[in-house]
Coordinates of C-alpha atoms and ligand atoms in Angstrom, one line a residue:
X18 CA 0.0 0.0 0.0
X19 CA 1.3 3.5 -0.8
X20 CA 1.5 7.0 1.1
X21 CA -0.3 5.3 4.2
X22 CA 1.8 8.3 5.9
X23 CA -0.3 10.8 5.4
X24 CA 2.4 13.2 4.7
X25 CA 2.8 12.6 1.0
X26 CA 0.7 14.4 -1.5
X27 CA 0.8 11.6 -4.0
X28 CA -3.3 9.8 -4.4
X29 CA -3.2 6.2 -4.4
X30 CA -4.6 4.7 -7.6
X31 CA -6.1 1.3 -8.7
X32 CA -8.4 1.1 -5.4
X33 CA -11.3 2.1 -7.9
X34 CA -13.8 2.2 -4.6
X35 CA -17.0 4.5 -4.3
X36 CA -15.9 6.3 -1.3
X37 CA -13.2 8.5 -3.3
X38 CA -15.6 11.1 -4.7
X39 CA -12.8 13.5 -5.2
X40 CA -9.4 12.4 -4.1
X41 CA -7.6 15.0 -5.3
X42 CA -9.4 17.9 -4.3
X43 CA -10.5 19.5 -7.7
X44 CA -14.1 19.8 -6.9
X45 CA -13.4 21.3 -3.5
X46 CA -11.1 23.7 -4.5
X47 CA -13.4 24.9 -7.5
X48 CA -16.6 25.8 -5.3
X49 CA -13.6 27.6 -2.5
X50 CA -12.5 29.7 -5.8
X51 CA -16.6 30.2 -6.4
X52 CA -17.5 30.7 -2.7
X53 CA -14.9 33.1 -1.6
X54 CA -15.2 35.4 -4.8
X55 CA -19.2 35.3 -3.7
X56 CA -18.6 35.9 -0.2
X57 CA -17.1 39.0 -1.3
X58 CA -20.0 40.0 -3.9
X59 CA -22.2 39.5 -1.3
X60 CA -20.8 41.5 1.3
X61 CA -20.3 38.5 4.0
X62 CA -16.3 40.0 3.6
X63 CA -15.3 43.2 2.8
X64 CA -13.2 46.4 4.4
X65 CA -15.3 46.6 7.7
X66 CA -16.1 43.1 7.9
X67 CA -12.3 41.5 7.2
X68 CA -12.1 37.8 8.5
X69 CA -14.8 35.0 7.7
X70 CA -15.1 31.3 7.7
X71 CA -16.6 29.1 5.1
X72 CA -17.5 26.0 5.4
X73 CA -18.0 23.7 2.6
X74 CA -21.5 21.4 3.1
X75 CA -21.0 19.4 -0.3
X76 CA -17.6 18.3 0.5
X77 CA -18.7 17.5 4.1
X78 CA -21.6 15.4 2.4
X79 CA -18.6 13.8 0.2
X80 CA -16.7 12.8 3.5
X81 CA -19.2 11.2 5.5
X82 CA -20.5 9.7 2.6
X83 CA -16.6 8.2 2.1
X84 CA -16.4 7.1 5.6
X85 CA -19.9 4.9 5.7
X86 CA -18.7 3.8 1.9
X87 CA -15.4 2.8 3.6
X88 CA -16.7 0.4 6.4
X89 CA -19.2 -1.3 4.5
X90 CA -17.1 -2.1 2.4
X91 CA -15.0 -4.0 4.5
X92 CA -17.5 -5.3 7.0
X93 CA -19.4 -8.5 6.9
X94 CA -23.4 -7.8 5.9
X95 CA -25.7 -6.2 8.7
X96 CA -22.3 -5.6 11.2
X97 CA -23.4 -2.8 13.6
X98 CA -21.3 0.0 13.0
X99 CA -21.5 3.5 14.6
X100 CA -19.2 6.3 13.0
X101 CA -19.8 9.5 15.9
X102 CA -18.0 11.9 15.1
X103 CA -15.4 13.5 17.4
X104 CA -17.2 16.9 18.2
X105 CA -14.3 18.5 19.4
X106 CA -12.8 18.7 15.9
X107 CA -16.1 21.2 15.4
X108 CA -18.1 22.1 17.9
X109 CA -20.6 23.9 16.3
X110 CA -24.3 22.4 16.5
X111 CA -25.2 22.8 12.6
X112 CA -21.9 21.1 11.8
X113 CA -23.0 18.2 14.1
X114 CA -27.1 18.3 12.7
X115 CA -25.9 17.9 9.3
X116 CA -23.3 15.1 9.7
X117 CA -26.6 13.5 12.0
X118 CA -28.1 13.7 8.5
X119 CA -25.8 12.4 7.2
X120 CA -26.0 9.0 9.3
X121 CA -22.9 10.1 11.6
X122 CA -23.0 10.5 15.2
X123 CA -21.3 12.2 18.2
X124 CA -18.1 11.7 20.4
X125 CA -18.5 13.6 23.2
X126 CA -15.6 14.4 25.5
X127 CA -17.1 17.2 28.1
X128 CA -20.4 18.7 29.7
X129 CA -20.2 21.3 26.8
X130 CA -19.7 18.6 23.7
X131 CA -22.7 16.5 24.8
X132 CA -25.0 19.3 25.3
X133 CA -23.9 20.7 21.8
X134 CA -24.2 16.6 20.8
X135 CA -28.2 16.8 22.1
X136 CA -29.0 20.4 20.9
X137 CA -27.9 18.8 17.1
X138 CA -30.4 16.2 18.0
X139 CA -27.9 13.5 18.3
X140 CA -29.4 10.2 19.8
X141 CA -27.9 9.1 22.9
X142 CA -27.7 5.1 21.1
X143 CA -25.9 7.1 18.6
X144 CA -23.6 9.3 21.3
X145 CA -20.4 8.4 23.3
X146 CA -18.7 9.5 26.0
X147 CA -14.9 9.8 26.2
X148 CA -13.2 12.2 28.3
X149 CA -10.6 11.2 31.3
X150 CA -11.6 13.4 34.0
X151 CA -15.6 12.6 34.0
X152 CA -17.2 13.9 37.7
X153 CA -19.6 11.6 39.2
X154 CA -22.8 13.5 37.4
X155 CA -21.5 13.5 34.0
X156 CA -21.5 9.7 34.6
X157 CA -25.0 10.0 36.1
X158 CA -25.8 12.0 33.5
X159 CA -24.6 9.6 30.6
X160 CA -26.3 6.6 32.3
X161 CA -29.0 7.9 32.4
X162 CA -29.5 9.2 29.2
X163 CA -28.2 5.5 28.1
X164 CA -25.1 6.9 25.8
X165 CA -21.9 4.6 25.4
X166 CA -19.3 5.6 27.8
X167 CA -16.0 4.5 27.9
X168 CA -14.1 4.2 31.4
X169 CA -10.6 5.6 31.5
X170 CA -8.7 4.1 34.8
X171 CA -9.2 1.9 37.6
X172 CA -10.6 4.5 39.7
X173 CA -13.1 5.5 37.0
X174 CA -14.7 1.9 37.0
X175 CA -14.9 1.9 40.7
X176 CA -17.0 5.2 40.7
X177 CA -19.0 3.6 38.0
X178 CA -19.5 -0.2 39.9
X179 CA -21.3 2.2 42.9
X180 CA -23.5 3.9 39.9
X181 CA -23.9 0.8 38.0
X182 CA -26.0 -1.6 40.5
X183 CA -29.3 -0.9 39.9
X184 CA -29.4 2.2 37.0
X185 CA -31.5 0.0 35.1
X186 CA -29.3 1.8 32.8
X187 CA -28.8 0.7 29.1
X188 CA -26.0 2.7 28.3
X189 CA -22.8 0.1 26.7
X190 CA -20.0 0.0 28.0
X191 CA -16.6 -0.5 28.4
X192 CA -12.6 0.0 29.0
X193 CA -10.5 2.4 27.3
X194 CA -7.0 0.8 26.7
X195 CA -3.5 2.5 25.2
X196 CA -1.8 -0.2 23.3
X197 CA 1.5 1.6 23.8
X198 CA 2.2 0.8 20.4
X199 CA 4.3 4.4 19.6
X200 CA 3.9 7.7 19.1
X201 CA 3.5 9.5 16.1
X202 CA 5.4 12.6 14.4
X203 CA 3.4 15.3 16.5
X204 CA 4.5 14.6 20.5
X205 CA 1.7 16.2 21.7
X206 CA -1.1 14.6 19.9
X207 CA 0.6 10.7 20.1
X208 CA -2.2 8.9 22.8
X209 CA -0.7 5.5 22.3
X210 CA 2.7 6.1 23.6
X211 CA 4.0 4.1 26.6
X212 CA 3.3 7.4 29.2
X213 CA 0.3 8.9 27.4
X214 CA -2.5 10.2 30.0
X215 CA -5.3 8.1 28.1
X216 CA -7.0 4.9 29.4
X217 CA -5.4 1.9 30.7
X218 CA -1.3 1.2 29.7
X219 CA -2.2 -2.2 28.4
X220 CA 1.7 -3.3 28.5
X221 CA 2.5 -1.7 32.3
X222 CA 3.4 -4.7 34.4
X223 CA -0.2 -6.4 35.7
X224 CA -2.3 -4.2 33.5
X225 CA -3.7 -6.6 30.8
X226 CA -4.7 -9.1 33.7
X227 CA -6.1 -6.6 35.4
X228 CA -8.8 -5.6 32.5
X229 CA -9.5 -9.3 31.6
X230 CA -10.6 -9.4 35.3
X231 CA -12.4 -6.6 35.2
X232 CA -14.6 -7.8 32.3
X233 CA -15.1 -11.3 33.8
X234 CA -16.0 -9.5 37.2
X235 CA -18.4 -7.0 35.3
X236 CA -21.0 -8.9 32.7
X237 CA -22.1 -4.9 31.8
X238 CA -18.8 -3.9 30.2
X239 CA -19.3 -5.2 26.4
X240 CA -17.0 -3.0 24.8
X241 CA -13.5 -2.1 24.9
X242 CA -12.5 1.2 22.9
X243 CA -8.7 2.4 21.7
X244 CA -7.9 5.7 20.3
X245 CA -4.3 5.3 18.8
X246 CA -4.0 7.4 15.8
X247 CA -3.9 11.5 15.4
X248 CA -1.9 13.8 13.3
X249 CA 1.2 12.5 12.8
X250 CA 0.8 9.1 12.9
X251 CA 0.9 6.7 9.8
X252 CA -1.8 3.8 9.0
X253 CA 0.3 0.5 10.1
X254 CA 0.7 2.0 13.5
X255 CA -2.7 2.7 14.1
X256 CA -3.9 -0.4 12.9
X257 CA -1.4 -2.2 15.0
X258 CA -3.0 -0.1 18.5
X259 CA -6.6 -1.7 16.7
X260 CA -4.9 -5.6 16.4
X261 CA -4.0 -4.9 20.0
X262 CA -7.3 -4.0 21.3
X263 CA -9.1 -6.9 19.3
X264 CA -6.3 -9.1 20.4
X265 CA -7.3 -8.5 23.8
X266 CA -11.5 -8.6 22.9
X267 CA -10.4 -11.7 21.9
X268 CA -8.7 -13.1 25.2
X269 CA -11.7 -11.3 27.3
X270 CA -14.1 -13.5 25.3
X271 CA -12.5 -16.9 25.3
X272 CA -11.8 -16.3 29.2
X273 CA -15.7 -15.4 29.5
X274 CA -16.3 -18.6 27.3
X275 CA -19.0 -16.2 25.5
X276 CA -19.0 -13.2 23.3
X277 CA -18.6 -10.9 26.1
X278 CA -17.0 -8.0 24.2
X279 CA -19.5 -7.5 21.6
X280 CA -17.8 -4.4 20.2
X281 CA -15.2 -2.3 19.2
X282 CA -14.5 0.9 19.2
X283 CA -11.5 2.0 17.3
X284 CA -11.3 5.6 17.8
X285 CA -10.5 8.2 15.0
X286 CA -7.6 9.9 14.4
X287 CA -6.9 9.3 10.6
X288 CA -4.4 12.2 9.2
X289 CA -5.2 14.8 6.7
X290 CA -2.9 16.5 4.2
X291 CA -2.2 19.5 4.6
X292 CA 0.4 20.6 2.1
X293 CA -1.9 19.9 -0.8
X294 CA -5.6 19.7 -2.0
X295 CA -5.4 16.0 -2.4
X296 CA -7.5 13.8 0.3
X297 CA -4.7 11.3 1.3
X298 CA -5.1 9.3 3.2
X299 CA -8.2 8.1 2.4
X300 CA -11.2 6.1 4.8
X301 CA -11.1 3.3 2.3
X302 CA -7.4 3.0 2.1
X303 CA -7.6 3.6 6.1
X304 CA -10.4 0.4 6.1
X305 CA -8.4 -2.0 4.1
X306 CA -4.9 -1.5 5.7
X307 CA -7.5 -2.5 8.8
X308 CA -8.6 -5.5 7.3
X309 CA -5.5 -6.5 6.3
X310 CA -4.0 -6.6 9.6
X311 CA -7.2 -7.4 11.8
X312 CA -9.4 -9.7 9.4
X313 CA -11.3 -11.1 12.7
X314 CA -12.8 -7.8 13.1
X315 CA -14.6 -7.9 10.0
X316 CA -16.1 -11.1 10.0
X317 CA -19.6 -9.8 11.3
X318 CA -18.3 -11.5 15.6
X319 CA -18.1 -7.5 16.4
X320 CA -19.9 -4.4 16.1
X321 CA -17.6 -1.4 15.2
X322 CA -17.6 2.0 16.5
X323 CA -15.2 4.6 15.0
X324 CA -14.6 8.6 16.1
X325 CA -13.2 10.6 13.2
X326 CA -12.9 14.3 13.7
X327 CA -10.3 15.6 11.9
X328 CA -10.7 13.9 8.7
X329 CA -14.2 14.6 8.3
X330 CA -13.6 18.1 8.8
X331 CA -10.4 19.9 7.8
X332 CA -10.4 20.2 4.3
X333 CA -13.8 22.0 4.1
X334 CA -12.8 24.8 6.1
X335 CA -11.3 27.8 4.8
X336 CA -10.5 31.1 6.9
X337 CA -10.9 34.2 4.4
X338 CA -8.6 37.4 5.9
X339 CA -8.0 40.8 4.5
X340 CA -5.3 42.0 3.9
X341 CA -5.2 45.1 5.5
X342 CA -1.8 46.3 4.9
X343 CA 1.2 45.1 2.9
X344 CA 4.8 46.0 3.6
X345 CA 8.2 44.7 3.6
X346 CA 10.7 43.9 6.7
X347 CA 14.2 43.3 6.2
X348 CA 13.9 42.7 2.5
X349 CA 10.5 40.0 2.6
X350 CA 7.2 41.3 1.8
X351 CA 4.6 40.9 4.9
X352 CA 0.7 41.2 4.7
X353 CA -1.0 41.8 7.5
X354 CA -4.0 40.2 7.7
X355 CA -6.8 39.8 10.0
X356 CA -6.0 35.9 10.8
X357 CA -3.5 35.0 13.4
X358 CA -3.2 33.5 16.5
X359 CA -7.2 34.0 17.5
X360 CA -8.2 31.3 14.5
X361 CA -5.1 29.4 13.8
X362 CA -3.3 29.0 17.4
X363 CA -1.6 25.2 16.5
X364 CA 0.2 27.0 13.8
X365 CA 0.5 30.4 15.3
X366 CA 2.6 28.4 17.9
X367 CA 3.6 25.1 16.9
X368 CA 4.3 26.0 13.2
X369 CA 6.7 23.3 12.7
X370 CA 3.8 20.5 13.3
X371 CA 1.0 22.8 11.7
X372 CA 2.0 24.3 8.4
X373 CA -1.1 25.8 6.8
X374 CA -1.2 26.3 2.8
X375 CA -2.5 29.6 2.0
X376 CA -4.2 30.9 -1.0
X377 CA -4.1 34.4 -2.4
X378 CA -7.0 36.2 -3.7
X379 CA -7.6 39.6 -5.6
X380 CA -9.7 42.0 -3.7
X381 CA -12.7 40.8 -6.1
X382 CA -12.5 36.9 -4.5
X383 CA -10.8 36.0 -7.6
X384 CA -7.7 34.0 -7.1
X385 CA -4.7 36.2 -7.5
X386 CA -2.2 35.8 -10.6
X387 CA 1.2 36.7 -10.6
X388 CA 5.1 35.4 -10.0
X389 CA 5.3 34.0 -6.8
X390 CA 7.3 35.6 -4.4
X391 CA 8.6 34.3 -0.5
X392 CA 6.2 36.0 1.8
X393 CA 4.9 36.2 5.4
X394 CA 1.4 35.9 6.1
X395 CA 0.9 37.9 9.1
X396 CA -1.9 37.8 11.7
X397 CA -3.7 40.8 13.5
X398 CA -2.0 40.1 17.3
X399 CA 0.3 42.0 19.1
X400 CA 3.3 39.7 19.3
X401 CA 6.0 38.8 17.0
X402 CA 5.1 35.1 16.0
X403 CA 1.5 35.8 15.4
X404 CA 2.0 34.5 11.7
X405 CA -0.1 32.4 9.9
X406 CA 3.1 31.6 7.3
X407 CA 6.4 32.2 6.9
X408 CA 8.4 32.6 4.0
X409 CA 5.6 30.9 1.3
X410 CA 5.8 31.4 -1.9
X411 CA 2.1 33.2 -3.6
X412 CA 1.6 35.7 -5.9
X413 CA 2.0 39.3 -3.9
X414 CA -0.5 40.1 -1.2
X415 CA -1.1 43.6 -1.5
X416 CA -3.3 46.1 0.2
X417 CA -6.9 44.7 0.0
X418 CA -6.5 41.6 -1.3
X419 CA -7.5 38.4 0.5
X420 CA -5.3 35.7 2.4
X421 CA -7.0 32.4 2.6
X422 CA -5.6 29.6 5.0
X423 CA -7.0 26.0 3.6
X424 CA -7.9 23.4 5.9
X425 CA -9.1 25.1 9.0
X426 CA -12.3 23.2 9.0
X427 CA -11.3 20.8 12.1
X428 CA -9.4 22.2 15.1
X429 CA -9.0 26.0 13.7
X430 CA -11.9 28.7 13.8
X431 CA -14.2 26.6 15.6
X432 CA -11.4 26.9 18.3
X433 CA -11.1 30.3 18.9
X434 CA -8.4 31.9 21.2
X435 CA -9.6 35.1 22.6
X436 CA -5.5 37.1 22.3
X437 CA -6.2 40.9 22.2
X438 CA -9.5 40.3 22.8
X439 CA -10.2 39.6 18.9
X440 CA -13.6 38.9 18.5
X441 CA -14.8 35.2 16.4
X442 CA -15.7 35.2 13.1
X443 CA -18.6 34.1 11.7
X444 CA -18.7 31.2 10.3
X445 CA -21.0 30.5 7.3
X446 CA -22.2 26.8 5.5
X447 CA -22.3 27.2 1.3
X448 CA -23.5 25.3 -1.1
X449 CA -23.2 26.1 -5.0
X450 CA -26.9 25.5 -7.0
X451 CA -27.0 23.8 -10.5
X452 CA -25.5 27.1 -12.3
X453 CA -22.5 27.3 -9.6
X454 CA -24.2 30.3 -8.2
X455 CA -23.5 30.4 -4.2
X456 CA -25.9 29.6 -1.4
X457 CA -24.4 31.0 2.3
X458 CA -26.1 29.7 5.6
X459 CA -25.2 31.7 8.8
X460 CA -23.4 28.9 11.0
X461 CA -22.4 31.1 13.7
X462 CA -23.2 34.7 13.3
X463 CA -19.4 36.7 14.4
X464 CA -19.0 37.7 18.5
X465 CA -19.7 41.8 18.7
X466 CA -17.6 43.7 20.5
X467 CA -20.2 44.8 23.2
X468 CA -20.4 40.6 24.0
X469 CA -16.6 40.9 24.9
X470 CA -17.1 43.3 27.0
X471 CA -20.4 41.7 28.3
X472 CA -18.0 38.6 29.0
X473 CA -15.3 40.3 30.5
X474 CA -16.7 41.0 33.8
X475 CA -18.4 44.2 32.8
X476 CA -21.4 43.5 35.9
X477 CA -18.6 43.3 38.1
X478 CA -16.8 46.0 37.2
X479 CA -16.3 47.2 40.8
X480 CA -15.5 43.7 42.1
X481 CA -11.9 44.7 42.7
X482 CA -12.4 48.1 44.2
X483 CA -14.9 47.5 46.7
X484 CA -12.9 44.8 48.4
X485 CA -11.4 46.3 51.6
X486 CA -8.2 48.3 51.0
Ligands
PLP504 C1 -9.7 13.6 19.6 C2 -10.3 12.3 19.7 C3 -10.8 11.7 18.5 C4 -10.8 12.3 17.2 O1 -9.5 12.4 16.7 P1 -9.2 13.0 15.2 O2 -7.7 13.0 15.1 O3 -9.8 14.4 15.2 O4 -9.8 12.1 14.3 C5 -11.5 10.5 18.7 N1 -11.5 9.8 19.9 C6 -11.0 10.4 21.0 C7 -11.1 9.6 22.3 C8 -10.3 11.6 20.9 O5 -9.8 12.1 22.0

């Protein structure tokens, strides 16, 4: 199997599967050209109004539609499986009501991601809950409500045996195990390394014994759940952190003498390119390097869960900035735009691990012509770093025109850091009609200025001063 890496920009060919609608990005990139030029025509960008994010609905169709396409293609007829997806990734409740219509549900990993998960309309058979600091009423809360949960520690399924007895509760669940098979490229995003904070260190002296005991002492844990892959890591090693985790399903059961374990969830964390439009890797190419190496999954003994966030997101979100000025320091060009840290804070700090490709467009939305030239992309924050690239080659930025950084769907504007009080963008869905003319919907209308002051203490604005002196 080639560029399994995730890292090469090269599309895989011969696989001749349904779920690669547009592996190399020409479709998406068309309707970005079409939707930014009418987001400027229609005023949703413009000199008062400089920074928006767009949000592609076809190509989000395309993606869920690759992931379903990917797993049933590999699974044995009528196998259970539940894709939620990883609503961190984009916490935004149309986001998670469309890929609800779209047959996807919700990984919730907080208080705030399951109410956003129930405000979309999410079921709670089609909703689970992750996270490795749950209080004692989320865990009421989730039983109750009869989502999946999966336990993170010892200490965890202790809390849970006392809630447990007696709930009446139908919510599934099970362990959450690190398979300490490696880390990935990106430190501080690898979960299945031998120290990582997440679930239980399957290879720590006493461990493994430890969760086949807990099964055959519990006959209400029927899962067992592994989230080995992220950014960074490449196909065979997450695949391997899956052959672990089945590998252990597999002891669990035989120990039980039953099918005990009656599914897996396998977690998300499939990479996305990022230094070019293609989609590589893809879900099917994910789903058959699965196969390869765990066929027993696939032969209809197991239900399947999977949590993709990233994947499903990143490529349709684009983050349009003015460029409000354009100068020149020590000999390379600098536009200042209106992005920065506020929307793009991986890259902002960690640009080594989270190069962004930026596109240049004329202060009509049309994309820019012209000799490249080695540029910074500057953001609107008051400190030195705040860029969104260095030293890229585009055509020249110049006063007016528009910087657009590609990808930000998943972990970008939906994340917003509030540095020098910048206010959020608004966020707005398109679709093009039959004659490519754009459609925007209002996702999240942009934060005003008099709601940062509302939440910045404004009603106790004499907090401080009327304490004793
Ligand atoms: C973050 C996370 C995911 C999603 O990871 P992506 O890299 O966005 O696909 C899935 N499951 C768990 C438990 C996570 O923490």
């Amino acid at each position: 199997m080639e560029n399994t890496d995730g890292t090469d920009d090269t599309v895989a060919h011969g696989y001749g599967s349904t779920d690669e609608v547009d592996p190399q990005g020409t479709g998406r990139a068309a309707r970005r050209h079409e939707a930014v030029r009418a987001a400027v025509e229609q005023g949703l960008l413009d000199a008062d109004v400089p920074l928006v994010a767009l949000l592609d609905v076809t190509g989000i169709r395309e993606s869920a539609a690759g992931l379903r396409a990917a797993f049933d293609a590999v699974t044995a007829p009528g196998t259970p499986v539940l894709h939620a997806f990883a609503v961190k990734a984009s916490p935004l409740v149309p986001v998670l009501r469309l890929l609800r219509e779209e047959g996807i549900g919700a990984e919730v990993a907080s208080p705030g991601e399951l109410a956003l998960a129930r405000a979309a309309g999410v079921e709670p058979e089609r909703t689970v809950l992750d996270s490795p600091a749950k209080t004692p009423a989320e865990l009421r809360e989730a039983l109750a409500l009869g989502i999946a949960v999966n336990v993170d520690n010892p200490q965890e399924l202790e809390r849970l045996d006392a809630l447990v007895a007696g709930s009446g509760s139908r919510s599934p669940i099970g362990i959450r195990v690190n398979p300490q098979v490696g880390g990935g490229a990106i430190e501080a995003l690898s979960t299945a390394t031998a120290t990582s904070k997440f679930g239980v260190a399957l290879r720590d002296e006493g461990a493994r014994e430890w969760v086949v005991r807990a099964y055959l002492d519990r006959p209400w844990l029927t899962r067992l759940h592994t989230h080995s892959g992220s950014q960074g890591v490449a196909l065979p090693m997450m695949a391997r952190g899956v052959s672990e985790a089945y590998a252990l399903a597999e002891e669990i059961n035989r120990r039980a003498g039953r099918q005990q374990v009656d599914t897996l969830d396998i977690g998300g964390g499939l990479p996305v390119n990022f230094a070019s439009e293609a989609s590589t890797p893809t879900y099917g190419q994910y789903a058959r390097v699965l196969r390869e190496t765990v066929p027993g999954l696939f032969d209809g003994r197991y239900g399947l869960v999977t949590e993709f966030g990233r994947s499903l997101l990143a490529k349709h979100g684009t983050v349009v900035a003015r460029v409000e000025y354009a100068k020149s320091a020590g000999g390379r060009p600098v536009a200042v735009t209106h992005a920065g840290v506020q929307v793009a804070t991986r890259t902002v700090y960690a640009p080594e691990s989270w190069p962004l490709r930026i596109a240049a467009y004329d202060a009509k939305g049309r994309p820019k012509e012209g000799p490249a030239v080695t540029q910074d992309v500057a953001g609107p924050a008051c400190f030195a770093g705040d860029l969104l690239a260095r030293g890229q080659e585009l055509p020249l930025l110049e006063q007016g025109d528009y910087a657009a950084a590609l990808d930000t769907g998943a972990y970008y504007f939906a994340h917003h850091y509030a540095y020098n009080s910048l206010p959020r963008p608004a966020i707005h869905g398109f679709v093009p009609d039959s004659t490519g003319a754009i459609t925007f919907a209002t996702v999240r209308r942009a934060q005003t200025i008099e709601e940062i002051v509302a939440e910045s203490g404004t009603t106790h604005t004499d907090a401080l001063t009327a304490l004793p002196s």
